[in-house]
mmCIF file of C-alpha atoms in Angstrom:
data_model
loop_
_atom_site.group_PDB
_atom_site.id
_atom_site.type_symbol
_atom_site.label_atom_id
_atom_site.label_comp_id
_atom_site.label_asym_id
_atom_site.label_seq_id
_atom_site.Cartn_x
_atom_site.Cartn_y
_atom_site.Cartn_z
ATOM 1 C CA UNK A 25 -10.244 -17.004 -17.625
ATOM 2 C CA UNK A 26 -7.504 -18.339 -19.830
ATOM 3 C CA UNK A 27 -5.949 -18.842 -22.963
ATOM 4 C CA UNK A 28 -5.490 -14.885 -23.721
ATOM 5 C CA UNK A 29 -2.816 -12.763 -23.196
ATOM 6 C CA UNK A 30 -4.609 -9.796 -22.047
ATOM 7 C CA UNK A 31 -7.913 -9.972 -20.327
ATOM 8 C CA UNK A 32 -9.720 -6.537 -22.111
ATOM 9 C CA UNK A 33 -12.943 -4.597 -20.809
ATOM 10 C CA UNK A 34 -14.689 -6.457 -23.352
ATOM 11 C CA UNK A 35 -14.452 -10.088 -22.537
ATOM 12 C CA UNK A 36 -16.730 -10.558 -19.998
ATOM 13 C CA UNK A 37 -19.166 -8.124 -21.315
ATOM 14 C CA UNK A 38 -21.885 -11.001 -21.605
ATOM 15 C CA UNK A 39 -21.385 -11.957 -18.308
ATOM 16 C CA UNK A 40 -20.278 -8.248 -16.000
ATOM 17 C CA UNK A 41 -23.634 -8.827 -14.146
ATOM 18 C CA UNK A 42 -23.887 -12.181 -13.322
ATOM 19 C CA UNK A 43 -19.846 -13.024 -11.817
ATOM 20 C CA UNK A 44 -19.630 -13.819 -8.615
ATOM 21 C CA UNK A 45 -15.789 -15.598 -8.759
ATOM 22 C CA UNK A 46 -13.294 -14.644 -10.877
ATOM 23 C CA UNK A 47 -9.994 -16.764 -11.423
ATOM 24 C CA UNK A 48 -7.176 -15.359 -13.546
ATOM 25 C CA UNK A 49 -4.744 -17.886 -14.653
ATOM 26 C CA UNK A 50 -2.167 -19.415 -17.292
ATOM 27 C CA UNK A 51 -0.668 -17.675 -19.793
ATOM 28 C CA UNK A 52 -2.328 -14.453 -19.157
ATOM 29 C CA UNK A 53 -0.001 -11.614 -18.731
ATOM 30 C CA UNK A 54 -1.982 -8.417 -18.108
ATOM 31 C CA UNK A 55 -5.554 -7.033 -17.269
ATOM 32 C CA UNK A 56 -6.311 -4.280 -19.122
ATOM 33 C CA UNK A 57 -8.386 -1.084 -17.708
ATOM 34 C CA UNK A 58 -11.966 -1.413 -16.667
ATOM 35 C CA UNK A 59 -11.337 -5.171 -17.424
ATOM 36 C CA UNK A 60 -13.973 -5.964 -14.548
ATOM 37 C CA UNK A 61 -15.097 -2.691 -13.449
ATOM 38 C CA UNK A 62 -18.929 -2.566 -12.253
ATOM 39 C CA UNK A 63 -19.332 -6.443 -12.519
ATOM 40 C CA UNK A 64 -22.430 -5.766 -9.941
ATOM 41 C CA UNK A 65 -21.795 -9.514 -8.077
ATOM 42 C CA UNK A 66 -18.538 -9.767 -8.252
ATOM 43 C CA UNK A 67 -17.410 -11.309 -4.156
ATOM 44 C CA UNK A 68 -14.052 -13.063 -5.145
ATOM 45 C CA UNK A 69 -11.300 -12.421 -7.179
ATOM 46 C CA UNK A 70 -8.348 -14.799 -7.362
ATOM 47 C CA UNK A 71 -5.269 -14.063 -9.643
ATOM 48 C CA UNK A 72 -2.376 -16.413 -10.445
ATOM 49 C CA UNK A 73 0.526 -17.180 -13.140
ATOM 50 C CA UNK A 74 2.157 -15.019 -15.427
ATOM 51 C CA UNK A 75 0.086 -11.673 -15.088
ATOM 52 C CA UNK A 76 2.586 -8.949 -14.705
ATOM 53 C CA UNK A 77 0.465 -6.412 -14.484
ATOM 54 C CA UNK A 78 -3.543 -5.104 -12.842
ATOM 55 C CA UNK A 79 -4.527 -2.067 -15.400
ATOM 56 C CA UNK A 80 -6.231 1.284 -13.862
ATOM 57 C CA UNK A 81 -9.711 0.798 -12.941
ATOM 58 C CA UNK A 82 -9.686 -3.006 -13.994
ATOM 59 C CA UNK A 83 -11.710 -3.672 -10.774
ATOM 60 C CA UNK A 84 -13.436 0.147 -10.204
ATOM 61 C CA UNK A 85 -17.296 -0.335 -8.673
ATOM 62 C CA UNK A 86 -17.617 -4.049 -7.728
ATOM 63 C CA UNK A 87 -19.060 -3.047 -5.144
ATOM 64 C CA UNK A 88 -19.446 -6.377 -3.818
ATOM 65 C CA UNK A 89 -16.230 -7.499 -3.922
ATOM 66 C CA UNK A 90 -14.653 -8.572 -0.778
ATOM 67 C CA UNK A 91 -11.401 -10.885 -1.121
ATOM 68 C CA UNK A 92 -8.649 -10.688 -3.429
ATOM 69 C CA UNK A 93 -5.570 -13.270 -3.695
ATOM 70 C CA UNK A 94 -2.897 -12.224 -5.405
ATOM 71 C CA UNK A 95 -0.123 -14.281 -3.746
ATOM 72 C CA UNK A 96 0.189 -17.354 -6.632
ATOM 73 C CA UNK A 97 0.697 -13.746 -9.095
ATOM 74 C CA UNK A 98 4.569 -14.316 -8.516
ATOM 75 C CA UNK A 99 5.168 -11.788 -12.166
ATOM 76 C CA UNK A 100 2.790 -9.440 -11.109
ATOM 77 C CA UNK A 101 4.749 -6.089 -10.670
ATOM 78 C CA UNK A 102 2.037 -3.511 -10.421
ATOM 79 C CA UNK A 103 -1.608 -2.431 -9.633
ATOM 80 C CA UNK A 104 -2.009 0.829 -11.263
ATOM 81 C CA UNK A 105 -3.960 3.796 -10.385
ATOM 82 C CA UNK A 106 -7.738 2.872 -8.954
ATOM 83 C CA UNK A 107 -7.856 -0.047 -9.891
ATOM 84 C CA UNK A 108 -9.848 -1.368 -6.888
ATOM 85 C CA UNK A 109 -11.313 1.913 -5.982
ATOM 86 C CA UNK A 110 -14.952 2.083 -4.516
ATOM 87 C CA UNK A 111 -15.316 -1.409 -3.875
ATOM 88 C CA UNK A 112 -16.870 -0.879 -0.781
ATOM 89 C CA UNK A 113 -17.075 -3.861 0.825
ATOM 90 C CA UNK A 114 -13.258 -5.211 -0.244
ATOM 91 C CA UNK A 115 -11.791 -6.450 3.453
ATOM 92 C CA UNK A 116 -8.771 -8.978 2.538
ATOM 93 C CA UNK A 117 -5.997 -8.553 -0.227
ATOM 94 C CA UNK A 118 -2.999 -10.564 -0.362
ATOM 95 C CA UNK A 119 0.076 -9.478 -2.382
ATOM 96 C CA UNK A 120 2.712 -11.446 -4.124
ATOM 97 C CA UNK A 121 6.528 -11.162 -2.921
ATOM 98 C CA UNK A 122 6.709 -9.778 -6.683
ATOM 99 C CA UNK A 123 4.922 -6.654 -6.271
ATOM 100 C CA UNK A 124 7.077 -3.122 -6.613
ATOM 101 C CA UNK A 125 4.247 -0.814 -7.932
ATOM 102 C CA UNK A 126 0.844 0.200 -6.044
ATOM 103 C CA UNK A 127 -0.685 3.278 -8.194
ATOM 104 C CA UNK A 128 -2.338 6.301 -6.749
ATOM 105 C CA UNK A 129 -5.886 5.854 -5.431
ATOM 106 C CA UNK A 130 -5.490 1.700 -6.126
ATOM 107 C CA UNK A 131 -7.731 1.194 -2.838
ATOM 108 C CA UNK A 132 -9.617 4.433 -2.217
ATOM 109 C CA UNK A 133 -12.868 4.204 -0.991
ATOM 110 C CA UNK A 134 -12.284 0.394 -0.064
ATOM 111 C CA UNK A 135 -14.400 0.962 3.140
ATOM 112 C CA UNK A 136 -14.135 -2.368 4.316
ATOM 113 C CA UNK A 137 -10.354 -3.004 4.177
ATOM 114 C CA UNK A 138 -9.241 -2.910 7.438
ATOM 115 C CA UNK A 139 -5.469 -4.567 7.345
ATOM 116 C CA UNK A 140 -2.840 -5.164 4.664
ATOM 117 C CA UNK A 141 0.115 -6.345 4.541
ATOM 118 C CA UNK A 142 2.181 -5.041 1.721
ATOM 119 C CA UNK A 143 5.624 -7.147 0.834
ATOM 120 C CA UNK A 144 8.650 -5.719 1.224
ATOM 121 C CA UNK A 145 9.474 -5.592 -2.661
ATOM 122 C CA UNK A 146 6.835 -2.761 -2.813
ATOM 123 C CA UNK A 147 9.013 0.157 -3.831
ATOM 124 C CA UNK A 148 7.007 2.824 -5.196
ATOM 125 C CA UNK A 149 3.134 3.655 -3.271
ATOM 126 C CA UNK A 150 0.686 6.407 -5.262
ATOM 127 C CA UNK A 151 -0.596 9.215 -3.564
ATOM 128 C CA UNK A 152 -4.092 9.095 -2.033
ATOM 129 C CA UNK A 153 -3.973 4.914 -1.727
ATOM 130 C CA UNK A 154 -5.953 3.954 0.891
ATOM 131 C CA UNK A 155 -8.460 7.366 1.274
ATOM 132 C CA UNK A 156 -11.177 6.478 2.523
ATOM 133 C CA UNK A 157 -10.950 3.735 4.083
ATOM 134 C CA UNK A 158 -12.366 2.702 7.241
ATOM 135 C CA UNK A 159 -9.145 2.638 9.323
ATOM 136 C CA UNK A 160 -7.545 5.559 7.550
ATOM 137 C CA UNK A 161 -4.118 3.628 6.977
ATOM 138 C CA UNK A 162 -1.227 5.585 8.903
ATOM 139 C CA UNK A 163 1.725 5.929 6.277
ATOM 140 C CA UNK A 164 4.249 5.530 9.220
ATOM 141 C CA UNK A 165 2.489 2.434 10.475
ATOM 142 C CA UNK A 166 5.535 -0.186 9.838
ATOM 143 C CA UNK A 167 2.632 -3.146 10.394
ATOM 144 C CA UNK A 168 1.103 -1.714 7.120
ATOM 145 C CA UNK A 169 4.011 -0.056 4.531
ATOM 146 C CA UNK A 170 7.755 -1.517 4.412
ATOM 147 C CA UNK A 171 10.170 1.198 5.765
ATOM 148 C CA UNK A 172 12.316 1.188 2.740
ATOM 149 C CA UNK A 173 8.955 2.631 1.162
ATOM 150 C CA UNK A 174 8.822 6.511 0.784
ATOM 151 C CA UNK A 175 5.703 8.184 0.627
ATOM 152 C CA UNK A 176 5.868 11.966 -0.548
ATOM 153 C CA UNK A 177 2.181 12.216 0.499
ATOM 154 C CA UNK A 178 -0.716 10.239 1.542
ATOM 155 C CA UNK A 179 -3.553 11.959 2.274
ATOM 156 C CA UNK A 180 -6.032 10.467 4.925
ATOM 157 C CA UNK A 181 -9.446 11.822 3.863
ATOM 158 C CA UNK A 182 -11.737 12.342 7.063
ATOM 159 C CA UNK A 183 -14.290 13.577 5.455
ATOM 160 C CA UNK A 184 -15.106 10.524 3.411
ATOM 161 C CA UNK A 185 -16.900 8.455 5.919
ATOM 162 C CA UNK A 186 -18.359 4.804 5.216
ATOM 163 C CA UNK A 187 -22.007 5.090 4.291
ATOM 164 C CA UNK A 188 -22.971 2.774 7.313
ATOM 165 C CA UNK A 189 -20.552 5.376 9.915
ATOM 166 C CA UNK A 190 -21.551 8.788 11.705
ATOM 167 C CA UNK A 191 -18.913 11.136 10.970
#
């Protein structure tokens, strides 16, 4: 997609069901909320150039989805609140160097992810990020948060189990 400024929830509406790779680039600067939510196919996501910003729930439900590469996003500042939630099957994300923000919930329910590496510009990390994830992501784990990043709470939800686990 190119040659907006703001990807909406609208412009793919013709396509949400059929997508299987999605690559965000130019002169876009922002995806808006439930920009790509429930785009049933969706296995790829790639986003680069000026987009400063991932709106809440832009990528809710693909269900699907398992790669995102952020890392040629060098504007993008923040990922706001769910906006990868329940994609289930999600198991690689790579952040820019740009990144400060990471908004509550942004990966809940991403039972697949099982490492990240978030960049040391990361300054401010929502409550509840990764619940429900497979490995449960340990807050004090320095392989997975920056130590200059502060975490009032992160809760680790053991009772949300991946469909294909025994509790």
């Amino acid at each position: 997609i190119e040659n907006r400024k703001t990807v909406t929830d609208d412009a793919i509406d013709w396509e949400r069901k059929n997508i299987t790779e999605l690559k965000i680039k130019g002169g876009i600067t922002g995806i808006d909320e439930y920009a790509f939510s429930e785009c049933t196919y969706l296995k790829d996501v790639s986003i680069a150039g000026k987009v400063k910003n991932i709106g809440k729930d832009a990528f809710v439900n693909c269900k699907q989805l398992e790669k995102v590469n952020m890392l040629a996003a060098d504007k993008l500042e923040t990922i706001e609140s769910n906006a990868f939630e329940c994609c289930a099957k999600l198991s690689s994300v790579q952040f820019p160097s740009s990144l400060k923000t990471i908004g509550n919930k942004a990966f809940s329910r991403c039972y697949a992810l099982k490492e990240i590496a978030i960049p040391n510009s990361v300054v401010s990390i929502g409550t509840g990020v990764f619940d429900g994830t497979r490995e449960g992501f340990d807050a004090d784990d320095k392989k997975i948060l920056p130590d200059k990043v502060d975490i009032a709470y992160q809760s680790h939800m053991v009772d949300i189990m991946p469909p294909d686990e025994p509790q």
